């Protein structure tokens, strides 16, 4: 290979009209023929992809096949719930299945590499990309990371429906100051290792083929030029042997971060161990001169190129460059009935029932229902924010799904009631282009809604933020319902009719008014192409809700960051009534607790936990202990419960969190059925990274806690000696 050809392999231009940075693609075809392209991303359809591959294989000197990437984040054309919602299912089989289906559909249309899973832990609901991750817990995040890598890569990418995962965004993208996207991140290394790194490490251990850099700085150095991250930690410490791609134009952005000119930042990225440059063209523009001037060695280039070529080998592209380009599969294996049924079943597991006074839910399918709100008849929104391949307008709205689910659709009454946002400019910035705004004044929309509500026995309010109010570049400083929707909700509540609120969101939102005044509240996130039917399944009781929160829901923005696995401080407040305690760690004007805690979620049935048991109250440092707890469904409906186990290290060389999730199990229980759930506590569950970043188990006392949420546990003491 010539040096130019090697550098070409390190270049990944965008292949479609999806442009989020400031680099547009140029004439890619000519570049491919000239050997200046290693892969292309976000291009949809076998036709176009085949043509690009043909040019690479037939017209370039060496005929090296291209790798085709895409943001297949929560499904391809069959769209699954957004990742934050999926995490609330706590169902690893379902999550793996969703990734498997996404891989099988994407690969049928030429895609062999997905920019997923996004495993950034986040305690930042202001940050729009909290929607793309698994919430605030590193253990749950790690299990989900593994499940997704397994789902995408299958048996090591041998089959033509198994694609390469790209773990993103390494590292710490989920902790931007103020929740503002792309903003500064700063934290201690012990916190990185103990609270943020576990999912990345787990994904690497699971064999993920590639990693993506994050946009933010880590220890003051942008991730894309951070050698400690990519070489010392990812490769040397964790043994990752795949390749690293930047995020979109992230090498160029290092100049804006203030790290120098084009040559400086490009050298930094290569030195860091970053192999491929996404969309920036920075390597293409600089590496040849950098090698000529001796600032970068050809050996470094060889190392990067070898990793990229190895990935192509692993994918089987050298045996058959067209392995993933299969028009027949594309025509028959995408958005199939079976895939859609899976998406509907899985979506129904992700809704979190937050409140259900007087068992208002489920509703009877032959009642009279007023379905009201800007998200009630908004099919395009259902798909959520990262659905590059989704076909717009093909899926159903809640209104259509409800009409079908009801015995007599003439008993369904609908009104929009409010635009998404009162402010048209805000709405344009935060919602989909094809979301049509009602030009009438807010008061008129509310009046119409009240007239519609009049005809019904129960009101279902479909409110929340738009699908694109979360995701990339969608940070929010206020997390309650937009003012005009709040006015609508208050007017609906004031009718005195029972109100069910379906809260659509891509993040934890602030629902203090709702928690106090609305009898039933269910968070439905963005549930994907089959989401509307899945919501109907749960609202009308075909399926009991079983989702549990994976991110704390705050009472106010002022509480953020708010997370269950916090340190105790030297002056914790008491567990007593929420009155202010002077010289304690609390607020004058707010409780410290969340409105709805991590792990919380109701069902249509009730579960009773029996007493927990430890197989032994003492454990050797290399031993294990079995914790068991009987859980009974003592209601009248079949349902699933997520049993959670937390630990607390009571005395250690460093302050340790008051609770850390270590195990969980989702159990299906028939009415009257009891199952005993057992977890094995291992030394790793009780270990942590000490101030020297060594992973150690320090003998002593531990609290072992089991329960239905992080805020409701029974506790037993375990001594390690
Ligand atoms: C920028 C996003 O940060 C990243 O998650 C995504 O994969 C790339 N753009 C490609 O679209």
XYZ file of C-alpha atoms and ligand atoms in Angstrom:
732
model
C 0.000 0.000 0.000
C 1.206 3.491 -0.694
C 1.136 5.982 2.130
C -1.776 7.726 0.397
C -3.715 4.479 0.246
C -3.084 3.831 3.898
C -4.267 7.292 4.869
C -7.318 6.752 2.659
C -8.327 3.779 4.812
C -8.350 6.093 7.821
C -10.929 8.373 6.244
C -14.675 7.955 6.826
C -16.823 10.465 4.940
C -20.565 10.796 5.449
C -22.478 9.270 2.581
C -25.893 10.769 2.961
C -27.616 14.047 3.490
C -27.497 13.632 7.229
C -25.071 16.360 8.190
C -24.752 17.397 11.803
C -21.353 19.107 11.839
C -19.936 21.588 9.416
C -18.240 19.219 6.967
C -20.268 18.294 3.892
C -19.335 15.367 1.764
C -17.808 16.080 -1.616
C -17.491 13.822 -4.600
C -17.144 10.570 -2.719
C -17.216 8.379 -5.786
C -13.999 9.902 -7.152
C -12.378 9.691 -3.744
C -13.273 6.016 -3.432
C -11.773 5.241 -6.823
C -8.638 7.120 -5.852
C -8.274 5.050 -2.661
C -9.012 7.954 -0.377
C -11.919 6.375 1.509
C -12.001 3.549 4.078
C -15.734 3.533 4.642
C -18.884 5.575 4.322
C -21.701 6.127 6.791
C -25.388 6.938 7.062
C -26.325 5.906 3.580
C -29.498 3.918 3.169
C -30.311 1.206 0.662
C -28.550 -1.626 -1.162
C -28.588 0.197 -4.496
C -26.410 3.108 -3.490
C -24.238 1.062 -1.156
C -23.606 -1.556 -3.812
C -22.489 1.124 -6.237
C -20.014 2.585 -3.742
C -18.680 -0.873 -2.985
C -18.351 -1.662 -6.657
C -16.264 1.456 -7.201
C -14.010 0.500 -4.285
C -13.565 -3.075 -5.386
C -13.375 -2.590 -9.141
C -12.021 0.899 -9.662
C -9.549 1.492 -6.885
C -6.019 0.191 -7.350
C -6.090 -2.276 -4.462
C -9.791 -3.096 -4.490
C -10.108 -2.907 -0.705
C -13.789 -3.089 0.255
C -15.408 -0.233 2.139
C -17.028 -0.576 5.532
C -20.556 0.874 5.703
C -21.677 2.386 8.987
C -24.924 3.853 10.204
C -26.523 5.140 13.374
C -28.721 2.101 13.862
C -29.329 3.121 17.434
C -32.739 1.744 18.353
C -33.714 -0.232 15.326
C -33.550 0.099 11.565
C -36.962 0.349 9.894
C -38.552 -1.586 12.700
C -37.910 1.019 15.347
C -37.576 -0.003 18.978
C -38.070 2.341 21.932
C -35.300 4.852 22.531
C -32.412 3.342 24.531
C -33.361 5.058 27.797
C -36.794 3.455 27.498
C -35.318 0.060 26.616
C -33.195 0.242 29.744
C -36.369 0.633 31.820
C -37.407 -2.872 30.791
C -34.391 -4.268 32.695
C -34.879 -7.145 30.273
C -31.511 -8.170 28.865
C -33.024 -10.784 26.551
C -35.375 -8.214 25.069
C -32.595 -5.671 24.634
C -30.363 -8.236 22.965
C -33.267 -9.252 20.733
C -33.855 -5.632 19.726
C -30.195 -5.307 18.706
C -30.318 -8.641 16.888
C -33.328 -7.547 14.862
C -31.766 -4.160 14.165
C -28.631 -5.927 12.914
C -30.570 -8.315 10.739
C -32.532 -5.504 9.092
C -29.574 -3.137 8.665
C -27.352 -5.874 7.277
C -29.986 -6.789 4.715
C -29.530 -3.321 3.273
C -25.761 -3.178 3.149
C -24.902 -1.865 6.623
C -22.205 -3.839 8.436
C -21.287 -1.441 11.217
C -23.567 0.355 13.679
C -22.694 3.381 15.806
C -24.234 1.762 18.849
C -24.405 0.944 21.727
C -24.184 4.348 23.337
C -23.147 3.455 26.865
C -22.484 6.859 28.413
C -23.689 6.897 32.003
C -25.603 10.089 32.658
C -27.032 11.753 35.721
C -27.936 14.734 33.618
C -31.558 14.936 32.458
C -30.956 18.386 31.005
C -28.634 16.746 28.493
C -30.742 15.607 25.521
C -28.589 12.584 24.885
C -29.606 11.003 28.170
C -32.258 9.529 25.836
C -29.627 7.457 24.041
C -28.134 5.712 27.036
C -29.146 3.355 29.810
C -29.541 5.894 32.593
C -27.512 6.543 35.712
C -26.295 3.150 36.856
C -22.949 1.639 35.807
C -23.853 -1.994 36.554
C -27.132 -1.921 34.666
C -25.386 0.041 31.922
C -22.692 -2.625 31.687
C -25.203 -5.456 31.386
C -27.048 -3.566 28.667
C -23.799 -2.793 26.846
C -23.006 -6.499 26.785
C -26.483 -7.467 25.630
C -26.354 -5.002 22.764
C -22.899 -6.035 21.597
C -24.065 -9.669 21.610
C -27.193 -8.715 19.718
C -25.370 -6.815 16.982
C -22.307 -8.998 16.581
C -23.971 -12.376 17.132
C -21.402 -15.144 16.783
C -18.487 -12.860 16.074
C -19.854 -11.375 12.846
C -19.675 -14.601 10.897
C -23.168 -14.587 9.463
C -24.388 -12.039 6.972
C -26.857 -10.651 9.513
C -24.230 -9.983 12.184
C -22.674 -6.530 12.182
C -19.950 -4.721 14.057
C -20.819 -2.652 17.112
C -19.235 0.725 17.807
C -19.234 1.595 21.481
C -19.669 5.288 22.112
C -18.755 7.840 23.207
C -15.466 7.173 24.928
C -15.494 8.752 27.358
C -17.730 10.513 29.845
C -19.883 12.328 27.285
C -22.838 11.934 29.687
C -21.435 14.312 32.284
C -21.363 17.734 30.579
C -21.408 20.728 32.900
C -24.855 22.268 33.127
C -26.247 19.511 30.928
C -25.279 21.498 27.847
C -24.338 19.279 24.922
C -20.650 19.147 23.980
C -19.756 21.028 27.170
C -16.786 20.515 29.487
C -16.530 17.354 31.572
C -14.297 17.211 34.607
C -14.121 14.460 37.191
C -11.649 12.547 39.287
C -10.179 9.348 37.914
C -11.553 7.308 40.794
C -15.011 8.516 39.854
C -14.416 7.652 36.196
C -13.418 4.109 37.133
C -16.024 3.529 39.812
C -19.037 5.276 38.326
C -18.640 5.833 34.572
C -16.238 3.344 32.986
C -17.897 0.022 33.750
C -20.155 -0.097 30.659
C -17.323 0.785 28.249
C -15.130 -1.872 29.823
C -17.919 -4.439 29.681
C -18.512 -3.743 25.995
C -14.806 -4.126 25.266
C -14.748 -7.426 27.170
C -17.774 -8.614 25.221
C -15.692 -8.258 22.056
C -17.080 -5.045 20.559
C -15.218 -4.443 17.310
C -14.880 -0.671 17.498
C -15.081 2.361 19.760
C -15.970 5.990 19.033
C -14.378 9.010 20.676
C -16.492 11.582 22.485
C -16.620 15.298 21.753
C -15.772 16.437 25.289
C -12.516 16.941 27.120
C -11.328 14.365 29.627
C -8.854 15.767 32.128
C -8.648 18.864 29.940
C -7.699 16.994 26.773
C -10.349 16.381 24.098
C -11.119 12.668 23.983
C -10.106 12.395 20.326
C -6.567 13.383 21.233
C -6.402 11.697 24.597
C -3.722 9.044 24.660
C -4.390 8.070 28.245
C -7.973 7.138 27.335
C -7.430 5.238 24.125
C -4.017 3.699 24.630
C -3.405 3.432 28.353
C -6.944 2.559 29.433
C -8.858 1.110 26.500
C -6.109 -0.896 24.861
C -3.435 -1.526 27.488
C -5.600 -1.901 30.562
C -8.745 -3.423 29.072
C -7.167 -5.286 26.172
C -9.369 -3.809 23.440
C -7.980 -4.849 20.060
C -10.456 -3.321 17.617
C -10.293 0.080 15.943
C -11.234 3.541 17.111
C -13.183 6.065 15.047
C -13.683 9.689 15.985
C -17.059 11.246 16.420
C -18.206 13.607 13.675
C -15.367 15.955 12.704
C -14.025 15.679 16.241
C -10.364 15.985 15.225
C -11.065 19.337 13.565
C -13.006 20.413 16.623
C -9.873 20.031 18.702
C -8.727 23.235 17.007
C -11.801 24.979 18.387
C -11.040 23.453 21.778
C -7.797 25.412 21.490
C -5.276 22.654 20.859
C -3.541 24.132 17.838
C -3.730 23.988 14.075
C -4.671 21.159 11.687
C -1.312 19.396 11.982
C -1.225 19.627 15.760
C -4.647 18.120 16.310
C -4.194 15.431 13.720
C -0.919 14.353 15.298
C -2.565 14.334 18.707
C -5.292 12.015 17.449
C -2.857 9.564 15.841
C -0.632 9.630 18.903
C -3.674 8.917 21.053
C -4.438 5.743 19.104
C -7.392 7.033 17.095
C -7.518 5.112 13.826
C -10.283 6.563 11.704
C -11.459 10.121 11.125
C -15.225 10.527 10.779
C -16.434 13.229 8.425
C -13.621 15.641 9.169
C -11.134 14.932 6.380
C -8.437 15.926 8.808
C -6.228 12.832 8.429
C -6.559 13.075 4.674
C -5.388 16.665 4.711
C -2.487 16.371 7.141
C -1.026 12.904 7.667
C 1.138 12.733 4.574
C 3.009 15.887 5.530
C 3.197 14.807 9.140
C 4.915 11.599 8.078
C 7.190 13.487 5.682
C 8.251 15.829 8.459
C 8.806 12.944 10.866
C 6.177 14.128 13.334
C 4.155 10.973 12.817
C 5.866 7.699 11.936
C 4.718 5.458 9.128
C 4.613 2.697 11.718
C 1.852 4.579 13.538
C -0.106 4.791 10.306
C 0.459 1.080 9.703
C -0.899 0.264 13.135
C -4.079 2.236 12.536
C -4.600 0.836 9.051
C -3.972 -2.706 10.220
C -6.746 -2.340 12.793
C -9.168 -1.049 10.184
C -8.303 -3.802 7.714
C -8.618 -6.396 10.458
C -12.141 -5.167 11.126
C -12.966 -5.627 7.466
C -11.504 -9.130 7.635
C -13.526 -9.934 10.736
C -16.636 -8.842 8.879
C -15.761 -11.114 5.980
C -15.589 -8.254 3.498
C -12.374 -9.488 1.894
C -14.037 -12.830 1.152
C -17.133 -11.175 -0.170
C -17.376 -7.378 -0.356
C -21.079 -7.761 -1.115
C -21.773 -10.052 1.855
C -24.159 -7.525 3.390
C -25.612 -6.167 0.185
C -28.521 -8.401 -0.547
C -31.498 -6.895 -2.388
C -33.536 -10.015 -1.814
C -33.073 -9.853 1.946
C -33.623 -6.119 1.746
C -36.985 -6.711 0.075
C -38.173 -9.433 2.429
C -36.495 -9.173 5.821
C -37.037 -5.589 6.855
C -40.019 -4.298 8.831
C -41.483 -7.776 8.826
C -44.537 -8.759 10.767
C -42.397 -10.807 13.144
C -39.976 -7.937 13.768
C -42.828 -5.518 14.355
C -44.487 -7.899 16.781
C -41.223 -8.157 18.710
C -40.927 -4.364 18.778
C -44.473 -4.039 20.081
C -43.961 -6.654 22.776
C -40.669 -5.123 23.871
C -42.030 -1.561 23.809
C -44.783 -2.560 26.232
C -42.088 -3.543 28.746
C -40.539 -0.084 28.763
C -43.389 2.062 30.074
C -43.077 3.135 33.673
C -46.295 3.478 35.631
C -45.522 6.231 38.125
C -48.895 6.654 39.741
C -52.243 4.861 39.501
C -54.724 6.122 42.069
C -57.728 3.896 42.578
C -56.469 1.573 39.840
C -57.649 4.018 37.213
C -55.520 2.096 34.720
C -56.127 -0.139 32.868
C -59.045 1.455 31.076
C -61.998 -0.460 29.805
C -61.942 -0.758 26.022
C -65.634 -0.010 25.874
C -65.660 3.207 27.850
C -65.895 6.712 26.404
C -62.403 8.174 26.112
C -61.226 11.684 25.310
C -57.724 11.426 23.904
C -56.191 14.871 24.128
C -52.809 16.414 23.527
C -50.212 17.339 20.941
C -48.811 13.794 21.008
C -52.150 12.030 20.649
C -52.199 12.122 16.887
C -48.529 12.625 16.092
C -47.348 9.461 14.347
C -43.999 10.908 13.282
C -42.998 11.518 16.878
C -43.453 7.919 17.975
C -40.192 6.805 16.330
C -38.007 8.834 18.670
C -34.841 10.721 17.977
C -32.294 8.323 16.446
C -34.199 6.557 13.735
C -32.138 7.347 10.657
C -33.570 4.471 8.637
C -37.209 4.766 9.737
C -39.764 5.373 7.033
C -41.647 8.513 8.014
C -45.406 8.360 8.058
C -45.602 4.576 8.013
C -46.278 3.943 11.686
C -49.433 4.708 13.584
C -50.428 7.425 15.958
C -51.877 6.793 19.381
C -55.246 7.928 18.093
C -55.303 5.231 15.397
C -54.060 2.566 17.795
C -56.668 3.488 20.413
C -59.469 3.481 17.844
C -58.511 -0.025 16.839
C -58.105 -1.288 20.387
C -61.499 0.022 21.499
C -64.644 -2.005 21.129
C -66.415 0.903 19.429
C -64.188 3.562 17.936
C -67.009 6.105 17.905
C -66.462 6.294 21.676
C -63.036 7.781 21.130
C -62.975 11.589 21.033
C -59.916 13.549 20.075
C -58.607 17.089 20.362
C -55.077 18.406 20.059
C -55.625 20.787 22.970
C -52.236 22.482 22.649
C -49.263 22.773 20.378
C -46.078 21.127 21.598
C -44.748 24.483 22.672
C -46.565 27.782 23.035
C -43.680 29.506 21.328
C -43.639 28.737 17.594
C -39.912 29.362 17.338
C -39.156 26.944 20.148
C -41.392 24.373 18.513
C -39.609 24.717 15.183
C -36.254 24.194 16.899
C -37.368 21.255 18.961
C -39.695 19.179 16.867
C -39.890 17.394 13.604
C -40.247 19.415 10.450
C -43.476 17.695 9.527
C -45.174 18.308 12.851
C -47.953 20.674 11.877
C -48.620 23.588 14.161
C -52.176 24.625 14.918
C -52.316 28.363 14.279
C -55.235 28.998 16.644
C -54.656 30.810 19.946
C -53.872 28.576 22.934
C -57.170 29.424 24.645
C -59.165 28.235 21.667
C -57.326 24.912 21.581
C -57.982 24.362 25.275
C -61.659 25.265 24.886
C -62.000 22.744 22.100
C -60.324 20.103 24.251
C -62.691 20.798 27.134
C -65.693 20.422 24.843
C -64.323 17.073 23.689
C -63.578 15.994 27.258
C -67.192 16.713 28.115
C -68.312 13.758 25.984
C -66.092 11.202 27.727
C -65.916 9.301 31.034
C -62.144 9.478 31.188
C -59.466 11.738 29.728
C -56.189 10.404 28.389
C -53.741 13.263 28.034
C -50.866 12.569 25.620
C -48.416 15.297 26.558
C -44.698 15.873 26.790
C -41.724 16.983 24.787
C -41.350 16.340 21.073
C -39.249 13.427 19.864
C -36.465 15.787 18.874
C -36.497 17.681 22.147
C -34.073 15.002 23.265
C -31.113 13.464 21.492
C -28.100 15.303 20.131
C -28.047 19.053 20.552
C -31.302 19.104 22.487
C -30.384 20.200 25.983
C -33.083 21.792 28.102
C -32.804 24.158 31.055
C -36.427 23.609 32.126
C -37.743 20.111 32.509
C -41.404 20.551 33.314
C -44.179 20.387 30.729
C -44.087 23.383 28.405
C -46.324 26.149 29.801
C -49.106 25.835 27.248
C -49.367 22.078 27.824
C -49.407 22.623 31.584
C -52.328 25.035 31.152
C -54.139 22.377 29.158
C -53.437 19.690 31.758
C -54.692 21.904 34.583
C -57.862 22.642 32.654
C -58.424 18.928 32.054
C -57.866 18.100 35.726
C -60.275 20.891 36.683
C -63.101 19.139 34.807
C -63.139 16.637 37.681
C -63.086 13.735 35.228
C -60.419 11.109 35.818
C -57.242 11.956 33.911
C -54.550 9.547 32.763
C -51.350 11.317 31.755
C -49.137 9.599 29.202
C -45.872 11.488 29.478
C -43.778 11.343 26.305
C -40.167 12.159 27.014
C -36.616 11.347 26.082
C -35.362 12.142 29.566
C -36.474 12.268 33.172
C -38.780 15.278 33.402
C -40.061 17.289 36.351
C -43.620 16.292 37.220
C -44.357 17.715 40.639
C -47.770 19.105 39.678
C -48.642 15.885 37.878
C -47.591 13.679 40.799
C -49.849 15.617 43.102
C -52.865 16.307 40.928
C -53.194 13.753 38.151
C -54.588 10.394 39.293
C -52.632 8.209 36.843
C -49.282 8.955 35.247
C -47.328 6.672 32.947
C -44.049 7.541 31.257
C -44.098 6.182 27.730
C -40.856 7.744 26.413
C -40.580 7.335 22.645
C -41.591 3.785 22.008
C -40.720 3.278 18.340
C -42.560 2.347 15.191
C -44.934 0.014 17.062
C -45.085 2.219 20.123
C -48.643 3.441 19.682
C -50.025 -0.106 19.689
C -47.800 -1.030 22.622
C -49.196 1.910 24.598
C -52.725 0.772 23.758
C -51.819 -2.763 24.914
C -50.869 -1.421 28.327
C -53.543 1.268 28.672
C -56.286 -1.271 27.950
C -54.721 -3.957 30.128
C -53.633 -6.566 27.607
C -50.207 -6.213 29.194
C -49.342 -5.075 32.726
C -46.724 -2.337 32.895
C -43.393 -3.555 34.225
C -40.856 -0.825 33.479
C -38.771 0.663 36.262
C -36.888 3.927 36.145
C -33.206 3.786 35.324
C -32.707 7.475 36.041
C -34.021 9.372 39.042
C -36.864 11.766 38.310
C -36.092 15.066 40.025
C -38.504 17.440 41.732
C -36.768 20.402 40.175
C -33.857 21.282 37.948
C -32.158 22.689 41.043
C -31.624 19.161 42.409
C -29.586 18.043 39.411
C -27.305 16.075 39.443
C -29.491 13.704 41.395
C -28.714 9.986 41.560
C -29.363 7.175 43.975
C -25.785 5.902 44.217
C -24.382 9.025 45.860
C -21.915 9.329 48.723
C -23.156 9.854 52.229
C -21.288 13.162 52.981
C -20.237 14.003 56.514
C -23.572 15.626 57.226
C -26.335 13.620 55.622
C -29.842 14.734 56.481
C -32.079 12.353 58.406
C -34.709 10.126 56.843
C -37.391 12.031 58.746
C -40.054 14.347 57.331
C -38.825 16.671 54.638
C -38.289 19.754 56.769
C -35.090 21.695 56.488
C -32.305 20.565 58.824
C -29.747 23.240 59.623
C -26.089 22.306 59.002
C -27.117 19.168 57.150
C -26.715 18.408 53.453
C -30.154 19.436 52.243
C -32.119 22.313 50.729
C -33.987 25.125 52.416
C -36.687 24.966 49.803
C -36.891 21.371 48.570
C -36.611 17.805 49.768
C -33.371 16.101 48.752
C -35.123 12.962 47.545
C -36.226 12.504 43.945
C -39.875 12.667 42.999
C -39.592 9.115 41.634
C -36.476 7.120 42.529
C -34.187 4.897 40.501
C -35.638 1.417 40.147
C -39.207 2.560 40.805
C -42.260 1.584 38.769
C -45.745 0.263 39.494
C -47.715 -2.592 38.010
C -51.387 -3.476 37.638
C -50.779 -6.141 40.243
C -49.017 -5.944 43.608
C -45.961 -7.876 44.685
C -45.107 -8.956 48.195
C -41.499 -9.540 49.177
C -40.838 -12.176 51.842
C -37.849 -11.978 54.170
C -34.442 -12.050 52.457
C -31.900 -14.707 53.403
C -28.145 -14.893 53.120
C -26.593 -18.349 52.749
C -24.037 -17.143 55.275
C -23.517 -13.938 57.246
C -19.784 -14.161 56.601
C -17.786 -14.511 53.414
C -14.120 -15.126 52.678
C -12.499 -12.530 50.399
C -12.418 -15.124 47.627
C -15.752 -16.722 48.530
C -19.359 -16.063 47.614
C -22.736 -15.807 49.299
C -26.200 -16.516 47.955
C -28.939 -14.023 48.707
C -32.498 -15.177 48.207
C -35.882 -13.543 48.542
C -39.360 -14.875 47.844
C -41.531 -12.597 45.696
C -45.264 -13.185 45.364
C -47.772 -11.787 42.916
C -50.704 -11.237 45.223
C -52.899 -9.398 42.747
C -55.115 -10.730 40.016
C -53.015 -10.158 36.879
C -49.964 -11.795 35.420
C -47.078 -9.359 35.522
C -43.324 -9.013 35.686
C -41.362 -7.633 38.613
C -37.756 -6.436 38.587
C -36.072 -7.549 41.813
C -33.026 -5.463 42.656
C -29.999 -6.091 44.862
C -27.838 -3.277 46.187
C -24.729 -3.251 48.351
C -23.064 -0.730 50.601
C -19.501 -0.927 51.796
C -19.771 0.473 55.316
C -16.116 1.162 56.051
C -13.466 1.536 53.353
C -10.322 3.447 52.490
C -12.505 5.813 50.468
C -16.032 7.068 50.928
C -18.355 4.602 49.145
C -21.904 5.142 47.819
C -24.889 4.621 50.098
C -26.163 2.016 47.634
C -24.895 0.399 44.460
C -26.889 -1.907 42.231
C -25.082 -5.208 41.767
C -27.739 -7.637 40.594
C -31.276 -7.649 39.290
C -33.715 -10.108 37.858
C -36.916 -9.658 35.958
C -39.392 -12.357 36.973
C -42.761 -13.153 35.411
C -45.376 -14.077 37.978
C -48.882 -15.420 37.508
C -51.576 -14.273 39.967
C -50.969 -16.016 43.283
C -47.585 -17.308 42.201
C -44.449 -17.001 44.347
C -40.895 -17.363 43.083
C -37.726 -17.271 45.101
C -35.148 -15.096 43.423
C -31.491 -15.818 44.193
C -28.380 -13.791 43.538
C -24.783 -14.816 44.094
C -22.610 -12.121 45.612
C -19.043 -12.421 44.375
C -15.868 -10.630 45.475
C -16.140 -8.354 42.402
C -19.546 -7.143 43.625
C -17.907 -5.876 46.805
C -14.777 -4.426 45.220
C -14.032 -0.912 44.029
C -11.231 1.154 42.519
C -9.233 2.641 45.373
C -7.338 5.905 45.229
C -4.496 4.156 43.357
C -7.086 2.897 40.858
C -6.545 -0.687 41.983
C -9.678 -2.834 42.012
C -9.764 -4.106 45.589
C -12.028 -5.843 48.051
C -11.434 -4.401 51.476
C -12.663 -6.856 54.136
C -15.216 -5.616 56.667
C -18.938 -5.015 56.907
C -21.328 -4.646 53.992
C -25.039 -3.991 53.831
C -26.845 -6.181 51.349
C -30.187 -4.741 50.265
C -33.000 -6.270 48.241
C -36.211 -4.707 47.060
C -38.500 -3.422 44.325
C -36.697 -0.080 43.975
C -33.640 1.757 45.248
C -35.835 3.501 47.819
C -37.587 0.429 49.206
C -35.258 -2.277 50.427
C -34.745 -4.755 53.220
C -31.227 -5.036 54.534
C -28.971 -7.769 55.876
C -25.390 -7.503 57.092
C -22.537 -9.402 55.481
C -19.043 -9.564 56.949
C -16.078 -10.265 54.714
C -13.139 -11.714 56.656
C -22.503 12.548 16.077
C -22.960 11.761 17.256
O -22.382 12.260 18.431
C -22.651 10.263 17.161
O -23.297 9.613 18.213
C -23.068 9.715 15.833
O -22.794 8.341 15.769
C -22.344 10.479 14.739
N -22.689 11.891 14.808
C -22.662 9.958 13.342
O -23.929 10.305 12.961
